[in-house]
Amino acid sequence: MSEFSNPMRYLREAINTQIYVKLKDGSEYVGILRVTDSTMNLILDEAVEVKGGKQVVTRIGRMLIRGSTLQYISFNPEIAAEQALSG
């Protein structure tokens, strides 16, 4: 079994760190991952919605993201949304 075959391990290791999430509908969020489960549902704290990884749209606080809506997750939000996070 390859070390890259289990995304749940990476999610568990990312708890209490900041992540970038893009949803299937195109919306993007950055926040601190607090909880995940076997269906990749996520609870983020200090979440912000960003646009194009460049501009903060709104500050949300705590939010739930359903795993079925995920397009991808970046464990390096400072790269994915650097401009939004620097302001």
PDB file of N, CA and C in Angstrom:
ATOM      1  N   MET A   1       0.846  -1.183   0.000  1.00  0.00           N
ATOM      2  CA  MET A   1       0.000   0.000   0.000  1.00  0.00           C
ATOM      3  C   MET A   1       0.892   1.246   0.000  1.00  0.00           C
ATOM      4  N   SER A   2       0.669   2.097  -0.949  1.00  0.00           N
ATOM      5  CA  SER A   2       1.471   3.308  -1.095  1.00  0.00           C
ATOM      6  C   SER A   2       1.158   4.302   0.009  1.00  0.00           C
ATOM      7  N   GLU A   3       2.168   5.088   0.401  1.00  0.00           N
ATOM      8  CA  GLU A   3       1.951   6.101   1.427  1.00  0.00           C
ATOM      9  C   GLU A   3       1.009   7.198   0.945  1.00  0.00           C
ATOM     10  N   PHE A   4       0.797   7.302  -0.378  1.00  0.00           N
ATOM     11  CA  PHE A   4      -0.069   8.339  -0.930  1.00  0.00           C
ATOM     12  C   PHE A   4      -1.502   7.872  -1.115  1.00  0.00           C
ATOM     13  N   SER A   5      -1.820   6.651  -0.735  1.00  0.00           N
ATOM     14  CA  SER A   5      -3.139   6.102  -1.014  1.00  0.00           C
ATOM     15  C   SER A   5      -4.176   6.372   0.066  1.00  0.00           C
ATOM     16  N   ASN A   6      -3.804   7.028   1.165  1.00  0.00           N
ATOM     17  CA  ASN A   6      -4.759   7.248   2.234  1.00  0.00           C
ATOM     18  C   ASN A   6      -4.879   8.742   2.566  1.00  0.00           C
ATOM     19  N   PRO A   7      -5.802   9.449   1.890  1.00  0.00           N
ATOM     20  CA  PRO A   7      -5.943  10.886   2.154  1.00  0.00           C
ATOM     21  C   PRO A   7      -6.433  11.186   3.571  1.00  0.00           C
ATOM     22  N   MET A   8      -7.097  10.238   4.201  1.00  0.00           N
ATOM     23  CA  MET A   8      -7.595  10.461   5.558  1.00  0.00           C
ATOM     24  C   MET A   8      -6.432  10.670   6.534  1.00  0.00           C
ATOM     25  N   ARG A   9      -5.320   9.995   6.301  1.00  0.00           N
ATOM     26  CA  ARG A   9      -4.151  10.186   7.161  1.00  0.00           C
ATOM     27  C   ARG A   9      -3.673  11.634   7.104  1.00  0.00           C
ATOM     28  N   TYR A  10      -3.627  12.192   5.905  1.00  0.00           N
ATOM     29  CA  TYR A  10      -3.198  13.582   5.749  1.00  0.00           C
ATOM     30  C   TYR A  10      -4.171  14.542   6.407  1.00  0.00           C
ATOM     31  N   LEU A  11      -5.456  14.259   6.300  1.00  0.00           N
ATOM     32  CA  LEU A  11      -6.454  15.107   6.956  1.00  0.00           C
ATOM     33  C   LEU A  11      -6.300  15.060   8.469  1.00  0.00           C
ATOM     34  N   ARG A  12      -6.146  13.871   9.014  1.00  0.00           N
ATOM     35  CA  ARG A  12      -5.969  13.751  10.473  1.00  0.00           C
ATOM     36  C   ARG A  12      -4.710  14.484  10.937  1.00  0.00           C
ATOM     37  N   GLU A  13      -3.644  14.392  10.158  1.00  0.00           N
ATOM     38  CA  GLU A  13      -2.400  15.078  10.519  1.00  0.00           C
ATOM     39  C   GLU A  13      -2.529  16.600  10.420  1.00  0.00           C
ATOM     40  N   ALA A  14      -3.506  17.066   9.632  1.00  0.00           N
ATOM     41  CA  ALA A  14      -3.691  18.511   9.430  1.00  0.00           C
ATOM     42  C   ALA A  14      -4.600  19.154  10.471  1.00  0.00           C
ATOM     43  N   ILE A  15      -5.154  18.368  11.386  1.00  0.00           N
ATOM     44  CA  ILE A  15      -6.022  18.942  12.419  1.00  0.00           C
ATOM     45  C   ILE A  15      -5.237  19.984  13.210  1.00  0.00           C
ATOM     46  N   ASN A  16      -5.902  21.108  13.450  1.00  0.00           N
ATOM     47  CA  ASN A  16      -5.335  22.275  14.151  1.00  0.00           C
ATOM     48  C   ASN A  16      -4.322  23.056  13.311  1.00  0.00           C
ATOM     49  N   THR A  17      -4.339  22.833  11.992  1.00  0.00           N
ATOM     50  CA  THR A  17      -3.527  23.643  11.089  1.00  0.00           C
ATOM     51  C   THR A  17      -4.447  24.312  10.076  1.00  0.00           C
ATOM     52  N   GLN A  18      -3.928  25.334   9.424  1.00  0.00           N
ATOM     53  CA  GLN A  18      -4.722  26.077   8.452  1.00  0.00           C
ATOM     54  C   GLN A  18      -4.695  25.357   7.103  1.00  0.00           C
ATOM     55  N   ILE A  19      -5.872  25.220   6.477  1.00  0.00           N
ATOM     56  CA  ILE A  19      -5.985  24.579   5.169  1.00  0.00           C
ATOM     57  C   ILE A  19      -6.785  25.472   4.226  1.00  0.00           C
ATOM     58  N   TYR A  20      -6.649  25.202   2.935  1.00  0.00           N
ATOM     59  CA  TYR A  20      -7.415  25.860   1.875  1.00  0.00           C
ATOM     60  C   TYR A  20      -8.314  24.798   1.272  1.00  0.00           C
ATOM     61  N   VAL A  21      -9.589  25.134   1.059  1.00  0.00           N
ATOM     62  CA  VAL A  21     -10.557  24.179   0.529  1.00  0.00           C
ATOM     63  C   VAL A  21     -11.262  24.807  -0.670  1.00  0.00           C
ATOM     64  N   LYS A  22     -11.341  24.062  -1.762  1.00  0.00           N
ATOM     65  CA  LYS A  22     -12.144  24.498  -2.908  1.00  0.00           C
ATOM     66  C   LYS A  22     -13.282  23.504  -3.071  1.00  0.00           C
ATOM     67  N   LEU A  23     -14.493  24.037  -3.223  1.00  0.00           N
ATOM     68  CA  LEU A  23     -15.678  23.196  -3.362  1.00  0.00           C
ATOM     69  C   LEU A  23     -16.046  23.025  -4.828  1.00  0.00           C
ATOM     70  N   LYS A  24     -16.871  22.030  -5.099  1.00  0.00           N
ATOM     71  CA  LYS A  24     -17.305  21.744  -6.463  1.00  0.00           C
ATOM     72  C   LYS A  24     -18.034  22.916  -7.097  1.00  0.00           C
ATOM     73  N   ASP A  25     -18.684  23.764  -6.295  1.00  0.00           N
ATOM     74  CA  ASP A  25     -19.394  24.921  -6.842  1.00  0.00           C
ATOM     75  C   ASP A  25     -18.462  26.104  -7.124  1.00  0.00           C
ATOM     76  N   GLY A  26     -17.150  25.933  -6.857  1.00  0.00           N
ATOM     77  CA  GLY A  26     -16.174  26.970  -7.128  1.00  0.00           C
ATOM     78  C   GLY A  26     -15.833  27.847  -5.941  1.00  0.00           C
ATOM     79  N   SER A  27     -16.591  27.753  -4.853  1.00  0.00           N
ATOM     80  CA  SER A  27     -16.287  28.585  -3.689  1.00  0.00           C
ATOM     81  C   SER A  27     -15.022  28.072  -2.999  1.00  0.00           C
ATOM     82  N   GLU A  28     -14.305  29.016  -2.354  1.00  0.00           N
ATOM     83  CA  GLU A  28     -13.010  28.721  -1.750  1.00  0.00           C
ATOM     84  C   GLU A  28     -12.995  29.236  -0.317  1.00  0.00           C
ATOM     85  N   TYR A  29     -12.389  28.455   0.564  1.00  0.00           N
ATOM     86  CA  TYR A  29     -12.331  28.818   1.973  1.00  0.00           C
ATOM     87  C   TYR A  29     -10.953  28.508   2.540  1.00  0.00           C
ATOM     88  N   VAL A  30     -10.538  29.313   3.504  1.00  0.00           N
ATOM     89  CA  VAL A  30      -9.325  29.059   4.274  1.00  0.00           C
ATOM     90  C   VAL A  30      -9.732  29.082   5.739  1.00  0.00           C
ATOM     91  N   GLY A  31      -9.255  28.117   6.503  1.00  0.00           N
ATOM     92  CA  GLY A  31      -9.565  28.086   7.925  1.00  0.00           C
ATOM     93  C   GLY A  31      -8.745  27.035   8.634  1.00  0.00           C
ATOM     94  N   ILE A  32      -8.886  26.988   9.933  1.00  0.00           N
ATOM     95  CA  ILE A  32      -8.171  26.009  10.749  1.00  0.00           C
ATOM     96  C   ILE A  32      -9.030  24.762  10.874  1.00  0.00           C
ATOM     97  N   LEU A  33      -8.499  23.649  10.408  1.00  0.00           N
ATOM     98  CA  LEU A  33      -9.217  22.376  10.469  1.00  0.00           C
ATOM     99  C   LEU A  33      -9.289  21.907  11.913  1.00  0.00           C
ATOM    100  N   ARG A  34     -10.488  21.749  12.421  1.00  0.00           N
ATOM    101  CA  ARG A  34     -10.672  21.279  13.804  1.00  0.00           C
ATOM    102  C   ARG A  34     -11.105  19.827  13.867  1.00  0.00           C
ATOM    103  N   VAL A  35     -12.005  19.418  12.949  1.00  0.00           N
ATOM    104  CA  VAL A  35     -12.563  18.072  13.000  1.00  0.00           C
ATOM    105  C   VAL A  35     -12.751  17.571  11.576  1.00  0.00           C
ATOM    106  N   THR A  36     -12.504  16.280  11.380  1.00  0.00           N
ATOM    107  CA  THR A  36     -12.854  15.607  10.137  1.00  0.00           C
ATOM    108  C   THR A  36     -13.374  14.221  10.501  1.00  0.00           C
ATOM    109  N   ASP A  37     -14.077  13.607   9.567  1.00  0.00           N
ATOM    110  CA  ASP A  37     -14.606  12.264   9.829  1.00  0.00           C
ATOM    111  C   ASP A  37     -14.368  11.369   8.622  1.00  0.00           C
ATOM    112  N   SER A  38     -14.900  10.163   8.655  1.00  0.00           N
ATOM    113  CA  SER A  38     -14.635   9.177   7.608  1.00  0.00           C
ATOM    114  C   SER A  38     -15.225   9.560   6.255  1.00  0.00           C
ATOM    115  N   THR A  39     -16.160  10.513   6.216  1.00  0.00           N
ATOM    116  CA  THR A  39     -16.720  10.971   4.939  1.00  0.00           C
ATOM    117  C   THR A  39     -16.118  12.306   4.508  1.00  0.00           C
ATOM    118  N   MET A  40     -15.052  12.712   5.165  1.00  0.00           N
ATOM    119  CA  MET A  40     -14.315  13.936   4.865  1.00  0.00           C
ATOM    120  C   MET A  40     -15.125  15.206   5.122  1.00  0.00           C
ATOM    121  N   ASN A  41     -16.153  15.104   5.987  1.00  0.00           N
ATOM    122  CA  ASN A  41     -16.787  16.328   6.462  1.00  0.00           C
ATOM    123  C   ASN A  41     -15.733  17.088   7.259  1.00  0.00           C
ATOM    124  N   LEU A  42     -15.755  18.415   7.170  1.00  0.00           N
ATOM    125  CA  LEU A  42     -14.749  19.235   7.833  1.00  0.00           C
ATOM    126  C   LEU A  42     -15.413  20.296   8.690  1.00  0.00           C
ATOM    127  N   ILE A  43     -14.852  20.568   9.842  1.00  0.00           N
ATOM    128  CA  ILE A  43     -15.234  21.746  10.614  1.00  0.00           C
ATOM    129  C   ILE A  43     -14.014  22.648  10.643  1.00  0.00           C
ATOM    130  N   LEU A  44     -14.201  23.879  10.158  1.00  0.00           N
ATOM    131  CA  LEU A  44     -13.139  24.879  10.134  1.00  0.00           C
ATOM    132  C   LEU A  44     -13.450  25.977  11.129  1.00  0.00           C
ATOM    133  N   ASP A  45     -12.441  26.449  11.836  1.00  0.00           N
ATOM    134  CA  ASP A  45     -12.533  27.635  12.689  1.00  0.00           C
ATOM    135  C   ASP A  45     -11.797  28.772  11.997  1.00  0.00           C
ATOM    136  N   GLU A  46     -12.160  30.000  12.362  1.00  0.00           N
ATOM    137  CA  GLU A  46     -11.544  31.197  11.796  1.00  0.00           C
ATOM    138  C   GLU A  46     -11.585  31.168  10.269  1.00  0.00           C
ATOM    139  N   ALA A  47     -12.677  30.622   9.729  1.00  0.00           N
ATOM    140  CA  ALA A  47     -12.809  30.455   8.285  1.00  0.00           C
ATOM    141  C   ALA A  47     -13.115  31.778   7.594  1.00  0.00           C
ATOM    142  N   VAL A  48     -12.527  31.923   6.415  1.00  0.00           N
ATOM    143  CA  VAL A  48     -12.835  33.051   5.544  1.00  0.00           C
ATOM    144  C   VAL A  48     -13.111  32.500   4.158  1.00  0.00           C
ATOM    145  N   GLU A  49     -14.060  33.137   3.472  1.00  0.00           N
ATOM    146  CA  GLU A  49     -14.289  32.807   2.069  1.00  0.00           C
ATOM    147  C   GLU A  49     -13.377  33.694   1.247  1.00  0.00           C
ATOM    148  N   VAL A  50     -12.691  33.095   0.280  1.00  0.00           N
ATOM    149  CA  VAL A  50     -11.798  33.855  -0.588  1.00  0.00           C
ATOM    150  C   VAL A  50     -12.238  33.689  -2.032  1.00  0.00           C
ATOM    151  N   LYS A  51     -11.810  34.615  -2.873  1.00  0.00           N
ATOM    152  CA  LYS A  51     -12.134  34.569  -4.294  1.00  0.00           C
ATOM    153  C   LYS A  51     -10.833  34.563  -5.080  1.00  0.00           C
ATOM    154  N   GLY A  52     -10.659  33.553  -5.899  1.00  0.00           N
ATOM    155  CA  GLY A  52      -9.459  33.450  -6.703  1.00  0.00           C
ATOM    156  C   GLY A  52      -8.195  33.326  -5.890  1.00  0.00           C
ATOM    157  N   GLY A  53      -8.332  32.957  -4.623  1.00  0.00           N
ATOM    158  CA  GLY A  53      -7.177  32.853  -3.751  1.00  0.00           C
ATOM    159  C   GLY A  53      -6.515  34.189  -3.483  1.00  0.00           C
ATOM    160  N   LYS A  54      -7.182  35.280  -3.867  1.00  0.00           N
ATOM    161  CA  LYS A  54      -6.559  36.599  -3.790  1.00  0.00           C
ATOM    162  C   LYS A  54      -7.287  37.582  -2.897  1.00  0.00           C
ATOM    163  N   GLN A  55      -8.570  37.423  -2.769  1.00  0.00           N
ATOM    164  CA  GLN A  55      -9.368  38.447  -2.094  1.00  0.00           C
ATOM    165  C   GLN A  55     -10.291  37.806  -1.063  1.00  0.00           C
ATOM    166  N   VAL A  56     -10.317  38.359   0.150  1.00  0.00           N
ATOM    167  CA  VAL A  56     -11.239  37.875   1.172  1.00  0.00           C
ATOM    168  C   VAL A  56     -12.637  38.394   0.833  1.00  0.00           C
ATOM    169  N   VAL A  57     -13.586  37.477   0.695  1.00  0.00           N
ATOM    170  CA  VAL A  57     -14.970  37.837   0.394  1.00  0.00           C
ATOM    171  C   VAL A  57     -15.713  38.125   1.689  1.00  0.00           C
ATOM    172  N   THR A  58     -15.607  37.205   2.649  1.00  0.00           N
ATOM    173  CA  THR A  58     -16.285  37.383   3.929  1.00  0.00           C
ATOM    174  C   THR A  58     -15.611  36.541   5.006  1.00  0.00           C
ATOM    175  N   ARG A  59     -15.679  37.018   6.224  1.00  0.00           N
ATOM    176  CA  ARG A  59     -15.173  36.260   7.371  1.00  0.00           C
ATOM    177  C   ARG A  59     -16.346  35.491   7.962  1.00  0.00           C
ATOM    178  N   ILE A  60     -16.165  34.202   8.138  1.00  0.00           N
ATOM    179  CA  ILE A  60     -17.270  33.332   8.550  1.00  0.00           C
ATOM    180  C   ILE A  60     -17.155  32.908  10.005  1.00  0.00           C
ATOM    181  N   GLY A  61     -15.972  32.563  10.456  1.00  0.00           N
ATOM    182  CA  GLY A  61     -15.807  32.009  11.803  1.00  0.00           C
ATOM    183  C   GLY A  61     -15.795  30.502  11.725  1.00  0.00           C
ATOM    184  N   ARG A  62     -16.712  29.837  12.415  1.00  0.00           N
ATOM    185  CA  ARG A  62     -16.789  28.372  12.399  1.00  0.00           C
ATOM    186  C   ARG A  62     -17.758  27.927  11.318  1.00  0.00           C
ATOM    187  N   MET A  63     -17.346  26.893  10.571  1.00  0.00           N
ATOM    188  CA  MET A  63     -18.237  26.392   9.516  1.00  0.00           C
ATOM    189  C   MET A  63     -18.056  24.894   9.330  1.00  0.00           C
ATOM    190  N   LEU A  64     -19.105  24.275   8.806  1.00  0.00           N
ATOM    191  CA  LEU A  64     -19.097  22.859   8.457  1.00  0.00           C
ATOM    192  C   LEU A  64     -19.088  22.759   6.939  1.00  0.00           C
ATOM    193  N   ILE A  65     -18.200  21.941   6.412  1.00  0.00           N
ATOM    194  CA  ILE A  65     -18.170  21.664   4.980  1.00  0.00           C
ATOM    195  C   ILE A  65     -18.415  20.176   4.803  1.00  0.00           C
ATOM    196  N   ARG A  66     -19.420  19.840   4.030  1.00  0.00           N
ATOM    197  CA  ARG A  66     -19.727  18.425   3.777  1.00  0.00           C
ATOM    198  C   ARG A  66     -18.703  17.846   2.820  1.00  0.00           C
ATOM    199  N   GLY A  67     -18.241  16.657   3.133  1.00  0.00           N
ATOM    200  CA  GLY A  67     -17.232  15.997   2.308  1.00  0.00           C
ATOM    201  C   GLY A  67     -17.661  15.809   0.866  1.00  0.00           C
ATOM    202  N   SER A  68     -18.953  15.614   0.641  1.00  0.00           N
ATOM    203  CA  SER A  68     -19.444  15.382  -0.722  1.00  0.00           C
ATOM    204  C   SER A  68     -19.338  16.624  -1.604  1.00  0.00           C
ATOM    205  N   THR A  69     -19.100  17.796  -1.006  1.00  0.00           N
ATOM    206  CA  THR A  69     -19.008  19.034  -1.795  1.00  0.00           C
ATOM    207  C   THR A  69     -17.565  19.410  -2.127  1.00  0.00           C
ATOM    208  N   LEU A  70     -16.588  18.669  -1.598  1.00  0.00           N
ATOM    209  CA  LEU A  70     -15.177  19.001  -1.790  1.00  0.00           C
ATOM    210  C   LEU A  70     -14.697  18.733  -3.207  1.00  0.00           C
ATOM    211  N   GLN A  71     -13.959  19.689  -3.753  1.00  0.00           N
ATOM    212  CA  GLN A  71     -13.234  19.447  -4.991  1.00  0.00           C
ATOM    213  C   GLN A  71     -11.791  19.094  -4.651  1.00  0.00           C
ATOM    214  N   TYR A  72     -11.140  19.944  -3.840  1.00  0.00           N
ATOM    215  CA  TYR A  72      -9.814  19.598  -3.338  1.00  0.00           C
ATOM    216  C   TYR A  72      -9.470  20.393  -2.092  1.00  0.00           C
ATOM    217  N   ILE A  73      -8.426  19.927  -1.415  1.00  0.00           N
ATOM    218  CA  ILE A  73      -7.919  20.558  -0.195  1.00  0.00           C
ATOM    219  C   ILE A  73      -6.428  20.789  -0.392  1.00  0.00           C
ATOM    220  N   SER A  74      -5.962  21.967  -0.002  1.00  0.00           N
ATOM    221  CA  SER A  74      -4.528  22.245   0.008  1.00  0.00           C
ATOM    222  C   SER A  74      -4.082  22.391   1.455  1.00  0.00           C
ATOM    223  N   PHE A  75      -3.012  21.706   1.785  1.00  0.00           N
ATOM    224  CA  PHE A  75      -2.462  21.806   3.127  1.00  0.00           C
ATOM    225  C   PHE A  75      -1.452  22.945   3.225  1.00  0.00           C
ATOM    226  N   ASN A  76      -1.332  23.720   2.144  1.00  0.00           N
ATOM    227  CA  ASN A  76      -0.441  24.883   2.093  1.00  0.00           C
ATOM    228  C   ASN A  76      -1.252  26.119   1.703  1.00  0.00           C
ATOM    229  N   PRO A  77      -2.124  26.600   2.587  1.00  0.00           N
ATOM    230  CA  PRO A  77      -2.970  27.734   2.224  1.00  0.00           C
ATOM    231  C   PRO A  77      -2.167  28.994   1.936  1.00  0.00           C
ATOM    232  N   GLU A  78      -0.974  29.106   2.516  1.00  0.00           N
ATOM    233  CA  GLU A  78      -0.174  30.287   2.267  1.00  0.00           C
ATOM    234  C   GLU A  78       0.255  30.347   0.797  1.00  0.00           C
ATOM    235  N   ILE A  79       0.261  29.223   0.112  1.00  0.00           N
ATOM    236  CA  ILE A  79       0.552  29.215  -1.325  1.00  0.00           C
ATOM    237  C   ILE A  79      -0.746  29.412  -2.105  1.00  0.00           C
ATOM    238  N   ALA A  80      -1.800  28.672  -1.747  1.00  0.00           N
ATOM    239  CA  ALA A  80      -3.056  28.722  -2.494  1.00  0.00           C
ATOM    240  C   ALA A  80      -3.761  30.053  -2.368  1.00  0.00           C
ATOM    241  N   ALA A  81      -3.680  30.686  -1.209  1.00  0.00           N
ATOM    242  CA  ALA A  81      -4.416  31.933  -0.971  1.00  0.00           C
ATOM    243  C   ALA A  81      -3.509  32.979  -0.332  1.00  0.00           C
ATOM    244  N   GLU A  82      -2.276  33.044  -0.795  1.00  0.00           N
ATOM    245  CA  GLU A  82      -1.273  33.913  -0.169  1.00  0.00           C
ATOM    246  C   GLU A  82      -1.710  35.362  -0.088  1.00  0.00           C
ATOM    247  N   GLN A  83      -2.242  35.902  -1.179  1.00  0.00           N
ATOM    248  CA  GLN A  83      -2.613  37.325  -1.182  1.00  0.00           C
ATOM    249  C   GLN A  83      -3.766  37.613  -0.235  1.00  0.00           C
ATOM    250  N   ALA A  84      -4.728  36.698  -0.153  1.00  0.00           N
ATOM    251  CA  ALA A  84      -5.868  36.898   0.739  1.00  0.00           C
ATOM    252  C   ALA A  84      -5.438  36.836   2.204  1.00  0.00           C
ATOM    253  N   LEU A  85      -4.490  35.975   2.512  1.00  0.00           N
ATOM    254  CA  LEU A  85      -4.067  35.787   3.898  1.00  0.00           C
ATOM    255  C   LEU A  85      -3.093  36.846   4.368  1.00  0.00           C
ATOM    256  N   SER A  86      -2.437  37.512   3.430  1.00  0.00           N
ATOM    257  CA  SER A  86      -1.450  38.503   3.827  1.00  0.00           C
ATOM    258  C   SER A  86      -2.066  39.843   4.180  1.00  0.00           C
ATOM    259  N   GLY A  87      -3.381  40.010   3.872  1.00  0.00           N
ATOM    260  CA  GLY A  87      -4.005  41.308   4.115  1.00  0.00           C
ATOM    261  C   GLY A  87      -4.898  41.381   5.268  1.00  0.00           C
TER     262      GLY A  87
END
